[in-house]
């Protein structure tokens, strides 16, 4: 595959990703505009987020509670939407309940109950995706495919949460057809929920290296970091 020369500015990179999404929507018969771009800003500085905001990006994904709270507070921009996409520990759920619009990584009932209980009345219900560990990789979070329906039913019954769909973070695979097969499994799990009367509208799947395959299989939210912000600075904590 020939990739064009790397563009210089963040806004050019962002436009390139937008273009890639639009092209994939056309190519795979998706409704134009049906794929939302979540810009994953973890470990990138506030200045990079501000640059993306200036270029019209309003939806961001963050993985670490402390880091993201600082960014959200310092930016103080109420038109931004924040998606929590990291592993959520029980003792951090309260902050997430107060500052985020979405959590993509729910994999147990306990944390869902806490979030529902902690979600302020003045805010809209928290949008929730269940994270699925499609290949049952031992080091990864997420429920098994078999556990999805039961957890979905329990979350659907929680008053301050709104179950939106499923999320996956599959093992890296460079083969397009293999990427598609994996994402197709998440789509089918979502369809199984619909067959049981649990209607969702979200498939959170696809990152820098596999977003086109994800869009081909029905992604509604792609979570893209590197292609927008460049390589992540090393961990400092
Ligand atoms: C870091 C991260 C991403 C973004 O990955 P890139 O390869 O940089 O696009 C997407 N989803 C999750 C859950 C992540 O942790």
PDB file of C-alpha atoms and ligand atoms in Angstrom:
ATOM      1  CA  UNK A   1       0.000   0.000   0.000  1.00  0.00           C
ATOM      2  CA  UNK A   2       1.334   3.441  -0.934  1.00  0.00           C
ATOM      3  CA  UNK A   3       0.778   6.063   1.705  1.00  0.00           C
ATOM      4  CA  UNK A   4       1.061   9.736   0.843  1.00  0.00           C
ATOM      5  CA  UNK A   5       3.903  11.727   2.427  1.00  0.00           C
ATOM      6  CA  UNK A   6       3.237  12.461   6.067  1.00  0.00           C
ATOM      7  CA  UNK A   7       1.459  15.808   6.393  1.00  0.00           C
ATOM      8  CA  UNK A   8       3.023  18.352   8.649  1.00  0.00           C
ATOM      9  CA  UNK A   9       0.372  19.936  10.776  1.00  0.00           C
ATOM     10  CA  UNK A  10      -2.093  18.326  13.121  1.00  0.00           C
ATOM     11  CA  UNK A  11      -4.952  19.887  11.218  1.00  0.00           C
ATOM     12  CA  UNK A  12      -3.699  18.298   7.995  1.00  0.00           C
ATOM     13  CA  UNK A  13      -3.447  14.921   9.681  1.00  0.00           C
ATOM     14  CA  UNK A  14      -6.952  15.338  11.019  1.00  0.00           C
ATOM     15  CA  UNK A  15      -8.251  16.168   7.566  1.00  0.00           C
ATOM     16  CA  UNK A  16      -6.530  13.123   6.172  1.00  0.00           C
ATOM     17  CA  UNK A  17      -8.272  10.891   8.712  1.00  0.00           C
ATOM     18  CA  UNK A  18     -11.627  12.543   7.965  1.00  0.00           C
ATOM     19  CA  UNK A  19     -11.053  11.895   4.285  1.00  0.00           C
ATOM     20  CA  UNK A  20     -10.156   8.266   4.957  1.00  0.00           C
ATOM     21  CA  UNK A  21     -13.389   7.842   6.915  1.00  0.00           C
ATOM     22  CA  UNK A  22     -15.473   9.479   4.174  1.00  0.00           C
ATOM     23  CA  UNK A  23     -13.881   7.330   1.482  1.00  0.00           C
ATOM     24  CA  UNK A  24     -14.542   4.172   3.494  1.00  0.00           C
ATOM     25  CA  UNK A  25     -18.167   5.193   4.066  1.00  0.00           C
ATOM     26  CA  UNK A  26     -18.626   5.525   0.317  1.00  0.00           C
ATOM     27  CA  UNK A  27     -16.728   2.373  -0.555  1.00  0.00           C
ATOM     28  CA  UNK A  28     -18.631   0.163   1.888  1.00  0.00           C
ATOM     29  CA  UNK A  29     -22.080   1.619   1.395  1.00  0.00           C
ATOM     30  CA  UNK A  30     -22.287   3.317   4.757  1.00  0.00           C
ATOM     31  CA  UNK A  31     -24.470   6.381   5.241  1.00  0.00           C
ATOM     32  CA  UNK A  32     -22.292   9.482   4.835  1.00  0.00           C
ATOM     33  CA  UNK A  33     -21.522  10.896   8.270  1.00  0.00           C
ATOM     34  CA  UNK A  34     -22.521   7.716  10.117  1.00  0.00           C
ATOM     35  CA  UNK A  35     -19.001   7.093  11.427  1.00  0.00           C
ATOM     36  CA  UNK A  36     -17.980   9.296  14.356  1.00  0.00           C
ATOM     37  CA  UNK A  37     -14.357  10.148  14.916  1.00  0.00           C
ATOM     38  CA  UNK A  38     -13.174   9.928  18.518  1.00  0.00           C
ATOM     39  CA  UNK A  39      -9.750  11.599  18.651  1.00  0.00           C
ATOM     40  CA  UNK A  40      -7.663   9.662  21.168  1.00  0.00           C
ATOM     41  CA  UNK A  41      -5.502  12.216  22.956  1.00  0.00           C
ATOM     42  CA  UNK A  42      -4.026  10.098  25.755  1.00  0.00           C
ATOM     43  CA  UNK A  43      -0.499  11.175  26.776  1.00  0.00           C
ATOM     44  CA  UNK A  44      -0.631  14.092  24.351  1.00  0.00           C
ATOM     45  CA  UNK A  45      -0.433  17.612  25.765  1.00  0.00           C
ATOM     46  CA  UNK A  46      -3.234  20.079  26.138  1.00  0.00           C
ATOM     47  CA  UNK A  47      -1.807  22.130  23.271  1.00  0.00           C
ATOM     48  CA  UNK A  48      -2.384  19.239  20.852  1.00  0.00           C
ATOM     49  CA  UNK A  49      -6.022  18.952  21.938  1.00  0.00           C
ATOM     50  CA  UNK A  50      -6.481  22.704  21.521  1.00  0.00           C
ATOM     51  CA  UNK A  51      -5.060  22.485  18.019  1.00  0.00           C
ATOM     52  CA  UNK A  52      -7.511  19.723  17.152  1.00  0.00           C
ATOM     53  CA  UNK A  53     -10.396  21.746  18.611  1.00  0.00           C
ATOM     54  CA  UNK A  54      -9.425  24.688  16.420  1.00  0.00           C
ATOM     55  CA  UNK A  55      -9.555  22.341  13.455  1.00  0.00           C
ATOM     56  CA  UNK A  56     -13.139  21.466  14.391  1.00  0.00           C
ATOM     57  CA  UNK A  57     -12.669  18.232  16.368  1.00  0.00           C
ATOM     58  CA  UNK A  58     -14.985  18.197  19.392  1.00  0.00           C
ATOM     59  CA  UNK A  59     -14.959  14.536  20.470  1.00  0.00           C
ATOM     60  CA  UNK A  60     -11.994  13.127  22.373  1.00  0.00           C
ATOM     61  CA  UNK A  61     -11.055   9.819  23.923  1.00  0.00           C
ATOM     62  CA  UNK A  62      -8.911   9.530  27.045  1.00  0.00           C
ATOM     63  CA  UNK A  63      -7.579   6.512  28.947  1.00  0.00           C
ATOM     64  CA  UNK A  64      -6.289   7.752  32.288  1.00  0.00           C
ATOM     65  CA  UNK A  65      -8.584   9.385  34.832  1.00  0.00           C
ATOM     66  CA  UNK A  66      -6.174  11.804  36.489  1.00  0.00           C
ATOM     67  CA  UNK A  67      -4.616  12.959  33.238  1.00  0.00           C
ATOM     68  CA  UNK A  68      -7.957  13.465  31.578  1.00  0.00           C
ATOM     69  CA  UNK A  69      -9.500  15.393  34.477  1.00  0.00           C
ATOM     70  CA  UNK A  70      -6.668  17.900  34.299  1.00  0.00           C
ATOM     71  CA  UNK A  71      -7.194  18.332  30.586  1.00  0.00           C
ATOM     72  CA  UNK A  72     -10.975  18.608  30.824  1.00  0.00           C
ATOM     73  CA  UNK A  73     -10.740  21.175  33.619  1.00  0.00           C
ATOM     74  CA  UNK A  74      -7.999  23.250  32.032  1.00  0.00           C
ATOM     75  CA  UNK A  75      -9.708  23.339  28.644  1.00  0.00           C
ATOM     76  CA  UNK A  76     -13.026  24.268  30.234  1.00  0.00           C
ATOM     77  CA  UNK A  77     -14.794  23.975  26.895  1.00  0.00           C
ATOM     78  CA  UNK A  78     -18.353  22.796  27.337  1.00  0.00           C
ATOM     79  CA  UNK A  79     -18.901  21.938  23.719  1.00  0.00           C
ATOM     80  CA  UNK A  80     -16.352  19.117  23.889  1.00  0.00           C
ATOM     81  CA  UNK A  81     -17.469  15.501  24.315  1.00  0.00           C
ATOM     82  CA  UNK A  82     -15.286  13.181  26.374  1.00  0.00           C
ATOM     83  CA  UNK A  83     -15.184   9.417  25.908  1.00  0.00           C
ATOM     84  CA  UNK A  84     -13.475   7.291  28.535  1.00  0.00           C
ATOM     85  CA  UNK A  85     -11.759   4.411  26.728  1.00  0.00           C
ATOM     86  CA  UNK A  86      -9.276   3.156  29.333  1.00  0.00           C
ATOM     87  CA  UNK A  87      -9.567   0.521  32.003  1.00  0.00           C
ATOM     88  CA  UNK A  88     -11.819   1.906  34.729  1.00  0.00           C
ATOM     89  CA  UNK A  89     -11.064   1.101  38.350  1.00  0.00           C
ATOM     90  CA  UNK A  90     -13.864   1.258  40.920  1.00  0.00           C
ATOM     91  CA  UNK A  91     -12.162   3.941  42.977  1.00  0.00           C
ATOM     92  CA  UNK A  92     -12.025   6.252  39.947  1.00  0.00           C
ATOM     93  CA  UNK A  93     -15.595   5.812  38.770  1.00  0.00           C
ATOM     94  CA  UNK A  94     -16.925   8.891  40.553  1.00  0.00           C
ATOM     95  CA  UNK A  95     -14.729  11.296  38.596  1.00  0.00           C
ATOM     96  CA  UNK A  96     -15.662   9.598  35.355  1.00  0.00           C
ATOM     97  CA  UNK A  97     -19.365   9.763  36.261  1.00  0.00           C
ATOM     98  CA  UNK A  98     -19.027  13.521  36.715  1.00  0.00           C
ATOM     99  CA  UNK A  99     -16.875  14.482  33.743  1.00  0.00           C
ATOM    100  CA  UNK A 100     -17.408  12.125  30.842  1.00  0.00           C
ATOM    101  CA  UNK A 101     -20.186  11.643  28.300  1.00  0.00           C
ATOM    102  CA  UNK A 102     -19.328   8.074  27.383  1.00  0.00           C
ATOM    103  CA  UNK A 103     -17.564   5.031  28.830  1.00  0.00           C
ATOM    104  CA  UNK A 104     -16.562   2.432  26.221  1.00  0.00           C
ATOM    105  CA  UNK A 105     -14.952  -0.090  28.527  1.00  0.00           C
ATOM    106  CA  UNK A 106     -17.560  -1.550  30.857  1.00  0.00           C
ATOM    107  CA  UNK A 107     -16.944  -5.229  31.517  1.00  0.00           C
ATOM    108  CA  UNK A 108     -18.580  -5.891  34.871  1.00  0.00           C
ATOM    109  CA  UNK A 109     -21.858  -5.119  36.548  1.00  0.00           C
ATOM    110  CA  UNK A 110     -20.294  -3.703  39.686  1.00  0.00           C
ATOM    111  CA  UNK A 111     -18.659  -0.777  37.915  1.00  0.00           C
ATOM    112  CA  UNK A 112     -21.816  -0.102  35.907  1.00  0.00           C
ATOM    113  CA  UNK A 113     -23.865   0.096  39.116  1.00  0.00           C
ATOM    114  CA  UNK A 114     -21.377   2.488  40.664  1.00  0.00           C
ATOM    115  CA  UNK A 115     -21.434   4.756  37.599  1.00  0.00           C
ATOM    116  CA  UNK A 116     -25.216   4.783  37.545  1.00  0.00           C
ATOM    117  CA  UNK A 117     -25.348   5.640  41.233  1.00  0.00           C
ATOM    118  CA  UNK A 118     -22.748   8.384  40.877  1.00  0.00           C
ATOM    119  CA  UNK A 119     -24.048  10.019  37.721  1.00  0.00           C
ATOM    120  CA  UNK A 120     -25.310  13.502  38.681  1.00  0.00           C
ATOM    121  CA  UNK A 121     -29.032  14.100  38.147  1.00  0.00           C
ATOM    122  CA  UNK A 122     -28.280  17.282  36.235  1.00  0.00           C
ATOM    123  CA  UNK A 123     -26.357  15.376  33.569  1.00  0.00           C
ATOM    124  CA  UNK A 124     -27.731  13.184  30.820  1.00  0.00           C
ATOM    125  CA  UNK A 125     -27.475   9.446  31.418  1.00  0.00           C
ATOM    126  CA  UNK A 126     -23.970   8.125  30.776  1.00  0.00           C
ATOM    127  CA  UNK A 127     -23.562   6.476  27.385  1.00  0.00           C
ATOM    128  CA  UNK A 128     -22.140   2.989  27.812  1.00  0.00           C
ATOM    129  CA  UNK A 129     -20.461   0.397  25.631  1.00  0.00           C
ATOM    130  CA  UNK A 130     -19.625  -3.088  26.811  1.00  0.00           C
ATOM    131  CA  UNK A 131     -16.036  -4.020  26.030  1.00  0.00           C
ATOM    132  CA  UNK A 132     -15.729  -7.452  24.467  1.00  0.00           C
ATOM    133  CA  UNK A 133     -12.495  -9.440  24.556  1.00  0.00           C
ATOM    134  CA  UNK A 134     -13.180 -11.100  21.207  1.00  0.00           C
ATOM    135  CA  UNK A 135     -10.162 -13.382  21.187  1.00  0.00           C
ATOM    136  CA  UNK A 136     -10.153 -13.940  24.930  1.00  0.00           C
ATOM    137  CA  UNK A 137      -6.652 -12.567  25.236  1.00  0.00           C
ATOM    138  CA  UNK A 138      -5.571 -13.090  28.852  1.00  0.00           C
ATOM    139  CA  UNK A 139      -4.037  -9.633  29.359  1.00  0.00           C
ATOM    140  CA  UNK A 140      -6.978  -7.700  28.033  1.00  0.00           C
ATOM    141  CA  UNK A 141     -10.099  -6.366  29.665  1.00  0.00           C
ATOM    142  CA  UNK A 142     -13.540  -7.169  28.364  1.00  0.00           C
ATOM    143  CA  UNK A 143     -16.213  -9.821  28.732  1.00  0.00           C
ATOM    144  CA  UNK A 144     -16.287 -12.987  26.661  1.00  0.00           C
ATOM    145  CA  UNK A 145     -18.737 -12.993  23.763  1.00  0.00           C
ATOM    146  CA  UNK A 146     -20.945 -15.394  25.753  1.00  0.00           C
ATOM    147  CA  UNK A 147     -21.202 -12.943  28.653  1.00  0.00           C
ATOM    148  CA  UNK A 148     -22.464 -10.040  26.531  1.00  0.00           C
ATOM    149  CA  UNK A 149     -26.260 -10.615  26.659  1.00  0.00           C
ATOM    150  CA  UNK A 150     -26.461 -11.013  30.427  1.00  0.00           C
ATOM    151  CA  UNK A 151     -24.364  -7.917  31.160  1.00  0.00           C
ATOM    152  CA  UNK A 152     -26.292  -5.956  28.522  1.00  0.00           C
ATOM    153  CA  UNK A 153     -29.589  -6.786  30.235  1.00  0.00           C
ATOM    154  CA  UNK A 154     -28.265  -5.713  33.606  1.00  0.00           C
ATOM    155  CA  UNK A 155     -26.909  -2.426  32.261  1.00  0.00           C
ATOM    156  CA  UNK A 156     -30.122  -1.710  30.373  1.00  0.00           C
ATOM    157  CA  UNK A 157     -31.898  -1.837  33.745  1.00  0.00           C
ATOM    158  CA  UNK A 158     -29.735   0.840  35.385  1.00  0.00           C
ATOM    159  CA  UNK A 159     -31.493   4.216  35.524  1.00  0.00           C
ATOM    160  CA  UNK A 160     -28.613   6.629  34.949  1.00  0.00           C
ATOM    161  CA  UNK A 161     -26.891   4.689  32.183  1.00  0.00           C
ATOM    162  CA  UNK A 162     -27.821   4.311  28.550  1.00  0.00           C
ATOM    163  CA  UNK A 163     -26.511   1.185  26.901  1.00  0.00           C
ATOM    164  CA  UNK A 164     -25.340   2.221  23.431  1.00  0.00           C
ATOM    165  CA  UNK A 165     -23.511  -0.873  22.164  1.00  0.00           C
ATOM    166  CA  UNK A 166     -20.275  -2.806  22.055  1.00  0.00           C
ATOM    167  CA  UNK A 167     -16.579  -1.981  21.912  1.00  0.00           C
ATOM    168  CA  UNK A 168     -13.571  -4.074  20.972  1.00  0.00           C
ATOM    169  CA  UNK A 169      -9.824  -3.654  20.958  1.00  0.00           C
ATOM    170  CA  UNK A 170      -8.722  -6.711  18.999  1.00  0.00           C
ATOM    171  CA  UNK A 171      -5.200  -8.036  18.685  1.00  0.00           C
ATOM    172  CA  UNK A 172      -3.208  -6.186  16.043  1.00  0.00           C
ATOM    173  CA  UNK A 173      -3.561  -7.803  12.665  1.00  0.00           C
ATOM    174  CA  UNK A 174      -2.119  -6.372   9.485  1.00  0.00           C
ATOM    175  CA  UNK A 175      -4.281  -8.376   7.107  1.00  0.00           C
ATOM    176  CA  UNK A 176      -7.343  -6.454   6.013  1.00  0.00           C
ATOM    177  CA  UNK A 177      -9.525  -9.533   5.544  1.00  0.00           C
ATOM    178  CA  UNK A 178      -8.590 -10.850   9.001  1.00  0.00           C
ATOM    179  CA  UNK A 179      -9.368  -7.451  10.517  1.00  0.00           C
ATOM    180  CA  UNK A 180     -12.780  -7.554   8.861  1.00  0.00           C
ATOM    181  CA  UNK A 181     -13.558 -11.054  10.154  1.00  0.00           C
ATOM    182  CA  UNK A 182     -12.815  -9.972  13.697  1.00  0.00           C
ATOM    183  CA  UNK A 183     -14.954  -6.832  13.481  1.00  0.00           C
ATOM    184  CA  UNK A 184     -17.755  -8.820  11.866  1.00  0.00           C
ATOM    185  CA  UNK A 185     -17.945 -10.867  15.067  1.00  0.00           C
ATOM    186  CA  UNK A 186     -18.623  -7.730  17.116  1.00  0.00           C
ATOM    187  CA  UNK A 187     -21.304  -6.698  14.645  1.00  0.00           C
ATOM    188  CA  UNK A 188     -22.949 -10.118  14.998  1.00  0.00           C
ATOM    189  CA  UNK A 189     -22.898  -9.879  18.798  1.00  0.00           C
ATOM    190  CA  UNK A 190     -24.690  -6.535  18.516  1.00  0.00           C
ATOM    191  CA  UNK A 191     -27.232  -8.147  16.189  1.00  0.00           C
ATOM    192  CA  UNK A 192     -27.776 -10.950  18.741  1.00  0.00           C
ATOM    193  CA  UNK A 193     -28.683  -8.298  21.294  1.00  0.00           C
ATOM    194  CA  UNK A 194     -31.208  -6.783  18.899  1.00  0.00           C
ATOM    195  CA  UNK A 195     -32.741 -10.230  18.391  1.00  0.00           C
ATOM    196  CA  UNK A 196     -33.270 -10.370  22.166  1.00  0.00           C
ATOM    197  CA  UNK A 197     -34.944  -6.970  22.143  1.00  0.00           C
ATOM    198  CA  UNK A 198     -31.957  -4.995  23.387  1.00  0.00           C
ATOM    199  CA  UNK A 199     -31.616  -2.297  20.770  1.00  0.00           C
ATOM    200  CA  UNK A 200     -28.263  -0.532  20.527  1.00  0.00           C
ATOM    201  CA  UNK A 201     -26.833   1.860  17.966  1.00  0.00           C
ATOM    202  CA  UNK A 202     -23.102   1.786  18.549  1.00  0.00           C
ATOM    203  CA  UNK A 203     -20.126  -0.267  17.447  1.00  0.00           C
ATOM    204  CA  UNK A 204     -16.933   1.252  18.824  1.00  0.00           C
ATOM    205  CA  UNK A 205     -14.176  -0.373  16.801  1.00  0.00           C
ATOM    206  CA  UNK A 206     -11.259   0.594  14.596  1.00  0.00           C
ATOM    207  CA  UNK A 207      -8.105   2.556  15.369  1.00  0.00           C
ATOM    208  CA  UNK A 208      -5.288   4.023  13.281  1.00  0.00           C
ATOM    209  CA  UNK A 209      -4.259   0.720  11.726  1.00  0.00           C
ATOM    210  CA  UNK A 210      -7.629  -0.913  11.141  1.00  0.00           C
ATOM    211  CA  UNK A 211     -10.262   1.788  10.827  1.00  0.00           C
ATOM    212  CA  UNK A 212     -11.158   0.996   7.243  1.00  0.00           C
ATOM    213  CA  UNK A 213     -11.934  -2.663   8.040  1.00  0.00           C
ATOM    214  CA  UNK A 214     -13.977  -1.513  11.034  1.00  0.00           C
ATOM    215  CA  UNK A 215     -16.021   0.865   8.887  1.00  0.00           C
ATOM    216  CA  UNK A 216     -16.582  -1.903   6.348  1.00  0.00           C
ATOM    217  CA  UNK A 217     -18.122  -3.973   9.171  1.00  0.00           C
ATOM    218  CA  UNK A 218     -20.334  -1.266  10.620  1.00  0.00           C
ATOM    219  CA  UNK A 219     -18.262   0.798  13.055  1.00  0.00           C
ATOM    220  CA  UNK A 220     -20.131   3.872  14.277  1.00  0.00           C
ATOM    221  CA  UNK A 221     -17.208   5.163  16.371  1.00  0.00           C
ATOM    222  CA  UNK A 222     -13.581   4.844  15.367  1.00  0.00           C
ATOM    223  CA  UNK A 223     -11.031   5.708  18.042  1.00  0.00           C
ATOM    224  CA  UNK A 224      -8.010   7.224  16.346  1.00  0.00           C
ATOM    225  CA  UNK A 225      -4.900   8.481  18.100  1.00  0.00           C
ATOM    226  CA  UNK A 226      -1.626   8.090  16.237  1.00  0.00           C
ATOM    227  CA  UNK A 227      -2.895   9.108  12.798  1.00  0.00           C
ATOM    228  CA  UNK A 228      -4.045  12.447  14.242  1.00  0.00           C
ATOM    229  CA  UNK A 229      -1.572  13.272  17.000  1.00  0.00           C
ATOM    230  CA  UNK A 230       1.499  11.311  15.881  1.00  0.00           C
ATOM    231  CA  UNK A 231       3.343   8.851  18.094  1.00  0.00           C
ATOM    232  CA  UNK A 232       2.501   9.045  21.798  1.00  0.00           C
ATOM    233  CA  UNK A 233       5.108  10.458  24.190  1.00  0.00           C
ATOM    234  CA  UNK A 234       6.385   7.746  26.548  1.00  0.00           C
ATOM    235  CA  UNK A 235       4.601   7.117  29.851  1.00  0.00           C
ATOM    236  CA  UNK A 236       5.739   9.443  32.571  1.00  0.00           C
ATOM    237  CA  UNK A 237       3.844   8.040  35.558  1.00  0.00           C
TER     238      UNK A 237
HETATM  239  C1  LIG B   1      -4.789   4.268  22.464  1.00  0.00           C
HETATM  240  C2  LIG B   1      -6.102   3.720  22.057  1.00  0.00           C
HETATM  241  C3  LIG B   1      -6.642   3.946  20.774  1.00  0.00           C
HETATM  242  C4  LIG B   1      -5.914   4.708  19.682  1.00  0.00           C
HETATM  243  O1  LIG B   1      -4.933   3.914  19.089  1.00  0.00           O
HETATM  244  P1  LIG B   1      -4.107   4.422  17.789  1.00  0.00           P
HETATM  245  O2  LIG B   1      -3.500   3.176  17.284  1.00  0.00           O
HETATM  246  O3  LIG B   1      -3.098   5.413  18.296  1.00  0.00           O
HETATM  247  O4  LIG B   1      -5.066   5.016  16.850  1.00  0.00           O
HETATM  248  C5  LIG B   1      -7.899   3.447  20.505  1.00  0.00           C
HETATM  249  N1  LIG B   1      -8.602   2.755  21.416  1.00  0.00           N
HETATM  250  C6  LIG B   1      -8.119   2.504  22.658  1.00  0.00           C
HETATM  251  C7  LIG B   1      -8.958   1.737  23.616  1.00  0.00           C
HETATM  252  C8  LIG B   1      -6.858   2.972  23.009  1.00  0.00           C
HETATM  253  O5  LIG B   1      -6.383   2.699  24.237  1.00  0.00           O
END
